[in-house]
Structures are given as structure tokens and as C-alpha cells.
Amino acid sequence: MPDNNHGNHSDRINVKNISPAVIKRLPRYYRYLGDLLRNGVVRISSNELSNRMNVTASQFRQDLNNFGGFGQQGYGYNVEFLYHEMGRILGLEEKNNIIIIGAGNLGQALANNQEFDSNGFSIIGLFDVNPRLIGMTVRGVEVYDIDMLESFIRDHEVKIAALTLPKTKAPQVAERLVELGIRAIWNFAPVDLNLPEDIMIENVHLTDSIMTLSYRIHNQ
Ligand code: NAI
């Protein structure tokens, strides 16, 4: 049975109104599909896939239906096709250049993470104020003086700026980044950023996560 579902479904769907809960589940689906693909799995039933991912088959189907659905009743999913479609929906088929502001412990740890590369994210520069860090490289990526920010952003296509600097400095640096045309901020500093509504902010706070675990330990 041929796959006749290889159209760009999401072109026809209004992907702007998808709920954030659905979007949060997509990276996990993408990761599982990538593992299946690397293990040579060509086709998988909706039940088997959802069992592996520990979501219900109906949840998975409903999530995909937001983007037009990608399976054929009775024939399951073509893993490679679904993997690439999911990557396209997540914007991973395009190059996503990242800069990191604050080249301390966390900034360097991010720059050292090879997994970003394999998902189409490229860390192209780190920035800091500390003269001892400026000029060094982390996995081949240079740490620049923060004063170089303007010219760097002008000369490179930067999609995302990660903030790994002290929380007292983060709001002011974030505003400067926005003025320089950055639209997406990956904020690790433990502070809420007050930026124009059209700026996309993704906050990552490990402490929030450990507190959630702590709550569960103490409220069993
Ligand atoms: P760190 O002190 O090792 O690194 C901070 C770096 O920022 C330093 O190299 C410093 O010179 C630089 N810096 C200071 N002012 C700057 C400015 N105006 N422009 C550019 N660089 C500047 O600290 P660490 O451990 O790397 O933490 C960095 C930030 O990330 C902190 O705000 C910390 O609270 C936060 N953090 C967040 C986590 C999370 O889960 N979201 C986990 C760990 C840390």
C-alpha cells in the first residue's frame, strides 16, 4: 500500500492556534521517532508507538491531528516521514543559530552539549564581560567581548539568544538584544523578563523542576 500522505499537511493548518501543551509534547515524539529511525524501523502502528512513548494512542493521534494527521488507518505510520514532518513543524529543518550571553559555568555547559548540533541548532558565539574568558573557545566556539554584540548580530543570522548571566544583569541585556532585532530568548537567569509581547521567551529553571520533585517527595 503506497503512502499517499506525503503532502505538507501543516501548510494547510493554522499552526498558530495549537495549544502549548501539544507543542511541549512534540520534542519527545521527535526524539522517539529519531531513535526508531536510527534502529531501522520503517513503519510502526499507532498503538506500538504510543506504548513506547507512554502516551495513549488517542492522545498521540489527537496531537498529530492538530497538524493534519500523518497515518493511514490500519497501516500505522511511516517513521521516516513522520520524523521529518515533526522536525519541520518544530522548525528544525532550518538552521537555528544561537548565541550565549554569559560564558560561565552554565554558558559553557550549554556550548559543550553536542546534542544541539544534531538537532540543527548551532551555537555560533558566546559573550561575556570577563577579560579572562574573552578570546577563549568552547568546543571551537569563541567567547567574544559583550561590546561585540552589535556588530556580531549585524553580521550573523542569530535566531536565539540564551541568557546564562547573573539575574541582575539579564533584564538589561535582554532589552539590548531585542533592540538589536533578536526575537527569541532562551532564559536561564532566575528572573522574569518584561519584554514586548511579540518576543518569544522560553524560561528554563532547573530549580523549579527539583522543587516539583521535592513537593512530590513530601506530599506522597
Ligand atoms: P557564572 O558566574 O559561572 O557565569 C555567569 C557569567 O556571566 C560570568 O562569566 C560573568 O562574567 C558573565 N556576565 C556577567 N555580567 C555579564 C554581562 N552584562 N554580559 C555578559 N556576561 C556577563 O554563573 P553560572 O553558574 O553559569 O550561572 C549563570 C546564570 O544562570 C545565573 O543567573 C544562574 O542563576 C543561572 N542558572 C540557571 C539555571 C537554570 O536551571 N535555569 C541553572 C544554573 C544557573
Tab-separated table of N, CA and C in Angstrom, residues 82-173:
chain	number	residue	atom	x	y	z
A	82	LEU	N	7.240	10.665	9.250
A	82	LEU	CA	6.712	11.338	10.441
A	82	LEU	C	7.817	12.105	11.172
A	83	TYR	N	9.005	11.497	11.226
A	83	TYR	CA	10.153	12.152	11.870
A	83	TYR	C	10.457	13.488	11.178
A	84	HIS	N	10.499	13.459	9.854
A	84	HIS	CA	10.833	14.703	9.133
A	84	HIS	C	9.716	15.740	9.229
A	85	GLU	N	8.472	15.259	9.185
A	85	GLU	CA	7.363	16.208	9.320
A	85	GLU	C	7.389	16.877	10.695
A	86	MET	N	7.660	16.055	11.701
A	86	MET	CA	7.703	16.595	13.064
A	86	MET	C	8.854	17.600	13.189
A	87	GLY	N	9.980	17.272	12.579
A	87	GLY	CA	11.126	18.183	12.576
A	87	GLY	C	10.785	19.486	11.881
A	88	ARG	N	10.022	19.360	10.792
A	88	ARG	CA	9.643	20.569	10.048
A	88	ARG	C	8.708	21.434	10.890
A	89	ILE	N	7.757	20.786	11.562
A	89	ILE	CA	6.818	21.520	12.412
A	89	ILE	C	7.601	22.243	13.518
A	90	LEU	N	8.618	21.563	14.043
A	90	LEU	CA	9.416	22.160	15.132
A	90	LEU	C	10.444	23.170	14.615
A	91	GLY	N	10.501	23.346	13.313
A	91	GLY	CA	11.428	24.338	12.755
A	91	GLY	C	12.865	23.861	12.736
A	92	LEU	N	13.060	22.534	12.768
A	92	LEU	CA	14.423	22.011	12.867
A	92	LEU	C	15.066	21.773	11.509
A	93	GLU	N	14.270	21.884	10.448
A	93	GLU	CA	14.845	21.654	9.118
A	93	GLU	C	15.593	22.908	8.658
A	94	GLU	N	15.336	24.011	9.381
A	94	GLU	CA	16.092	25.226	9.071
A	94	GLU	C	17.224	25.347	10.065
A	95	LYS	N	18.228	26.128	9.702
A	95	LYS	CA	19.346	26.318	10.611
A	95	LYS	C	18.936	27.312	11.701
A	96	ASN	N	19.186	26.950	12.957
A	96	ASN	CA	18.866	27.841	14.070
A	96	ASN	C	20.145	28.232	14.799
A	97	ASN	N	20.633	29.426	14.488
A	97	ASN	CA	21.858	29.889	15.146
A	97	ASN	C	21.550	30.465	16.526
A	98	ILE	N	22.399	30.099	17.483
A	98	ILE	CA	22.208	30.547	18.868
A	98	ILE	C	23.455	31.305	19.330
A	99	ILE	N	23.234	32.379	20.090
A	99	ILE	CA	24.355	32.976	20.828
A	99	ILE	C	24.064	32.815	22.318
A	100	ILE	N	25.137	32.749	23.099
A	100	ILE	CA	25.003	32.561	24.544
A	100	ILE	C	25.594	33.773	25.245
A	101	ILE	N	24.799	34.401	26.094
A	101	ILE	CA	25.283	35.579	26.813
A	101	ILE	C	25.587	35.157	28.252
A	102	GLY	N	26.871	35.205	28.601
A	102	GLY	CA	27.347	34.706	29.896
A	102	GLY	C	28.080	33.390	29.662
A	103	ALA	N	29.406	33.455	29.644
A	103	ALA	CA	30.201	32.255	29.306
A	103	ALA	C	30.791	31.616	30.563
A	104	GLY	N	29.991	31.615	31.632
A	104	GLY	CA	30.442	30.977	32.875
A	104	GLY	C	30.120	29.494	32.860
A	105	ASN	N	29.847	28.957	34.045
A	105	ASN	CA	29.593	27.509	34.167
A	105	ASN	C	28.488	27.031	33.232
A	106	LEU	N	27.339	27.688	33.336
A	106	LEU	CA	26.186	27.203	32.573
A	106	LEU	C	26.342	27.479	31.076
A	107	GLY	N	26.812	28.677	30.747
A	107	GLY	CA	27.007	29.023	29.332
A	107	GLY	C	27.953	28.039	28.662
A	108	GLN	N	29.025	27.693	29.357
A	108	GLN	CA	29.980	26.736	28.781
A	108	GLN	C	29.382	25.340	28.698
A	109	ALA	N	28.584	24.975	29.704
A	109	ALA	CA	27.950	23.645	29.674
A	109	ALA	C	27.020	23.540	28.456
A	110	LEU	N	26.281	24.601	28.187
A	110	LEU	CA	25.391	24.583	27.007
A	110	LEU	C	26.212	24.453	25.725
A	111	ALA	N	27.283	25.247	25.664
A	111	ALA	CA	28.109	25.231	24.451
A	111	ALA	C	28.764	23.864	24.255
A	112	ASN	N	28.955	23.133	25.337
A	112	ASN	CA	29.581	21.807	25.240
A	112	ASN	C	28.604	20.695	24.865
A	113	ASN	N	27.332	21.025	24.805
A	113	ASN	CA	26.339	19.979	24.533
A	113	ASN	C	26.215	19.694	23.034
A	114	GLN	N	26.724	18.556	22.617
A	114	GLN	CA	26.736	18.210	21.189
A	114	GLN	C	25.345	17.929	20.634
A	115	GLU	N	24.410	17.598	21.490
A	115	GLU	CA	23.085	17.227	21.004
A	115	GLU	C	22.384	18.361	20.258
A	116	PHE	N	22.731	19.606	20.620
A	116	PHE	CA	22.103	20.729	19.915
A	116	PHE	C	22.439	20.656	18.425
A	117	ASP	N	23.698	20.358	18.129
A	117	ASP	CA	24.140	20.312	16.725
A	117	ASP	C	23.312	19.310	15.933
A	118	SER	N	23.114	18.125	16.520
A	118	SER	CA	22.441	17.083	15.741
A	118	SER	C	20.964	17.417	15.533
A	119	ASN	N	20.455	18.401	16.250
A	119	ASN	CA	19.065	18.818	16.027
A	119	ASN	C	18.963	20.122	15.245
A	120	GLY	N	20.049	20.518	14.623
A	120	GLY	CA	20.012	21.693	13.752
A	120	GLY	C	20.268	23.020	14.454
A	121	PHE	N	20.643	22.965	15.731
A	121	PHE	CA	20.970	24.205	16.434
A	121	PHE	C	22.479	24.404	16.408
A	122	SER	N	22.897	25.616	16.064
A	122	SER	CA	24.332	25.894	16.028
A	122	SER	C	24.641	27.006	17.006
A	123	ILE	N	25.516	26.724	17.953
A	123	ILE	CA	25.966	27.795	18.833
A	123	ILE	C	27.125	28.486	18.125
A	124	ILE	N	26.927	29.769	17.798
A	124	ILE	CA	27.926	30.422	16.947
A	124	ILE	C	28.743	31.458	17.704
A	125	GLY	N	28.403	31.722	18.962
A	125	GLY	CA	29.215	32.671	19.720
A	125	GLY	C	28.766	32.739	21.160
A	126	LEU	N	29.755	32.948	22.055
A	126	LEU	CA	29.435	33.230	23.455
A	126	LEU	C	29.904	34.659	23.729
A	127	PHE	N	29.267	35.312	24.678
A	127	PHE	CA	29.621	36.701	25.004
A	127	PHE	C	29.758	36.848	26.507
A	128	ASP	N	30.755	37.643	26.914
A	128	ASP	CA	30.961	37.828	28.344
A	128	ASP	C	31.639	39.177	28.573
A	129	VAL	N	31.652	39.576	29.847
A	129	VAL	CA	32.345	40.826	30.219
A	129	VAL	C	33.701	40.534	30.849
A	130	ASN	N	33.937	39.288	31.172
A	130	ASN	CA	35.153	38.927	31.918
A	130	ASN	C	36.347	38.763	30.966
A	131	PRO	N	37.365	39.648	31.103
A	131	PRO	CA	38.502	39.593	30.178
A	131	PRO	C	39.219	38.238	30.206
A	132	ARG	N	39.088	37.511	31.318
A	132	ARG	CA	39.767	36.208	31.379
A	132	ARG	C	39.087	35.163	30.489
A	133	LEU	N	37.825	35.390	30.187
A	133	LEU	CA	37.095	34.429	29.347
A	133	LEU	C	37.110	34.832	27.870
A	134	ILE	N	37.177	36.154	27.635
A	134	ILE	CA	37.110	36.653	26.257
A	134	ILE	C	38.320	36.137	25.463
A	135	GLY	N	38.038	35.579	24.302
A	135	GLY	CA	39.113	35.066	23.444
A	135	GLY	C	39.283	33.558	23.555
A	136	MET	N	38.779	32.962	24.643
A	136	MET	CA	38.896	31.510	24.717
A	136	MET	C	37.822	30.854	23.834
A	137	THR	N	37.974	29.565	23.599
A	137	THR	CA	36.953	28.883	22.810
A	137	THR	C	36.371	27.716	23.606
A	138	VAL	N	35.100	27.441	23.367
A	138	VAL	CA	34.426	26.303	23.980
A	138	VAL	C	33.945	25.428	22.828
A	139	ARG	N	34.493	24.229	22.706
A	139	ARG	CA	34.189	23.334	21.587
A	139	ARG	C	34.277	24.087	20.242
A	140	GLY	N	35.321	24.901	20.148
A	140	GLY	CA	35.560	25.593	18.880
A	140	GLY	C	34.784	26.892	18.712
A	141	VAL	N	33.948	27.239	19.691
A	141	VAL	CA	33.160	28.476	19.568
A	141	VAL	C	33.792	29.544	20.444
A	142	GLU	N	33.992	30.727	19.854
A	142	GLU	CA	34.733	31.773	20.562
A	142	GLU	C	33.879	32.531	21.579
A	143	VAL	N	34.539	32.941	22.659
A	143	VAL	CA	33.899	33.851	23.630
A	143	VAL	C	34.300	35.274	23.231
A	144	TYR	N	33.301	36.089	22.901
A	144	TYR	CA	33.538	37.464	22.475
A	144	TYR	C	33.245	38.423	23.618
A	145	ASP	N	33.873	39.590	23.517
A	145	ASP	CA	33.570	40.699	24.413
A	145	ASP	C	32.110	41.119	24.151
A	146	ILE	N	31.362	41.360	25.201
A	146	ILE	CA	29.953	41.749	25.049
A	146	ILE	C	29.821	43.018	24.184
A	147	ASP	N	30.882	43.815	24.142
A	147	ASP	CA	30.853	45.016	23.298
A	147	ASP	C	30.772	44.685	21.802
A	148	MET	N	31.052	43.418	21.463
A	148	MET	CA	30.994	42.999	20.054
A	148	MET	C	29.579	42.582	19.634
A	149	LEU	N	28.653	42.617	20.598
A	149	LEU	CA	27.311	42.092	20.343
A	149	LEU	C	26.651	42.716	19.098
A	150	GLU	N	26.666	44.045	19.037
A	150	GLU	CA	26.002	44.752	17.925
A	150	GLU	C	26.539	44.277	16.583
A	151	SER	N	27.868	44.336	16.430
A	151	SER	CA	28.434	44.003	15.119
A	151	SER	C	28.235	42.519	14.812
A	152	PHE	N	28.316	41.685	15.830
A	152	PHE	CA	28.137	40.242	15.600
A	152	PHE	C	26.723	39.948	15.080
A	153	ILE	N	25.741	40.549	15.749
A	153	ILE	CA	24.347	40.292	15.348
A	153	ILE	C	24.076	40.868	13.949
A	154	ARG	N	24.723	41.965	13.648
A	154	ARG	CA	24.558	42.554	12.314
A	154	ARG	C	25.128	41.618	11.238
A	155	ASP	N	26.240	40.955	11.563
A	155	ASP	CA	26.940	40.146	10.560
A	155	ASP	C	26.492	38.685	10.501
A	156	HIS	N	25.734	38.231	11.486
A	156	HIS	CA	25.310	36.827	11.512
A	156	HIS	C	23.791	36.737	11.645
A	157	GLU	N	23.272	35.621	11.158
A	157	GLU	CA	21.823	35.426	11.315
A	157	GLU	C	21.580	34.699	12.639
A	158	VAL	N	21.278	35.481	13.673
A	158	VAL	CA	21.092	34.886	15.001
A	158	VAL	C	19.595	34.722	15.260
A	159	LYS	N	19.164	33.477	15.531
A	159	LYS	CA	17.728	33.242	15.757
A	159	LYS	C	17.384	33.304	17.249
A	160	ILE	N	18.323	32.799	18.080
A	160	ILE	CA	18.015	32.633	19.508
A	160	ILE	C	19.184	33.160	20.336
A	161	ALA	N	18.856	33.877	21.440
A	161	ALA	CA	19.905	34.266	22.396
A	161	ALA	C	19.614	33.574	23.723
A	162	ALA	N	20.599	32.851	24.228
A	162	ALA	CA	20.456	32.192	25.530
A	162	ALA	C	21.055	33.110	26.590
A	163	LEU	N	20.345	33.283	27.696
A	163	LEU	CA	20.831	34.143	28.776
A	163	LEU	C	21.329	33.281	29.930
A	164	THR	N	22.626	33.247	30.116
A	164	THR	CA	23.219	32.492	31.222
A	164	THR	C	24.158	33.427	31.989
A	165	LEU	N	23.606	34.561	32.370
A	165	LEU	CA	24.374	35.562	33.118
A	165	LEU	C	23.615	35.871	34.407
A	166	PRO	N	24.238	36.610	35.327
A	166	PRO	CA	23.549	36.864	36.598
A	166	PRO	C	22.181	37.516	36.398
A	167	LYS	N	21.257	37.181	37.299
A	167	LYS	CA	19.882	37.665	37.124
A	167	LYS	C	19.779	39.180	37.209
A	168	THR	N	20.715	39.808	37.897
A	168	THR	CA	20.683	41.273	37.992
A	168	THR	C	21.002	41.920	36.649
A	169	LYS	N	21.717	41.187	35.798
A	169	LYS	CA	22.133	41.741	34.502
A	169	LYS	C	21.208	41.319	33.366
A	170	ALA	N	20.450	40.262	33.589
A	170	ALA	CA	19.684	39.659	32.491
A	170	ALA	C	18.646	40.609	31.856
A	171	PRO	N	17.835	41.343	32.666
A	171	PRO	CA	16.789	42.172	32.034
A	171	PRO	C	17.364	43.222	31.075
A	172	GLN	N	18.430	43.855	31.508
A	172	GLN	CA	19.030	44.923	30.703
A	172	GLN	C	19.648	44.350	29.413
A	173	VAL	N	20.306	43.216	29.530
A	173	VAL	CA	20.896	42.581	28.347
A	173	VAL	C	19.790	42.101	27.399
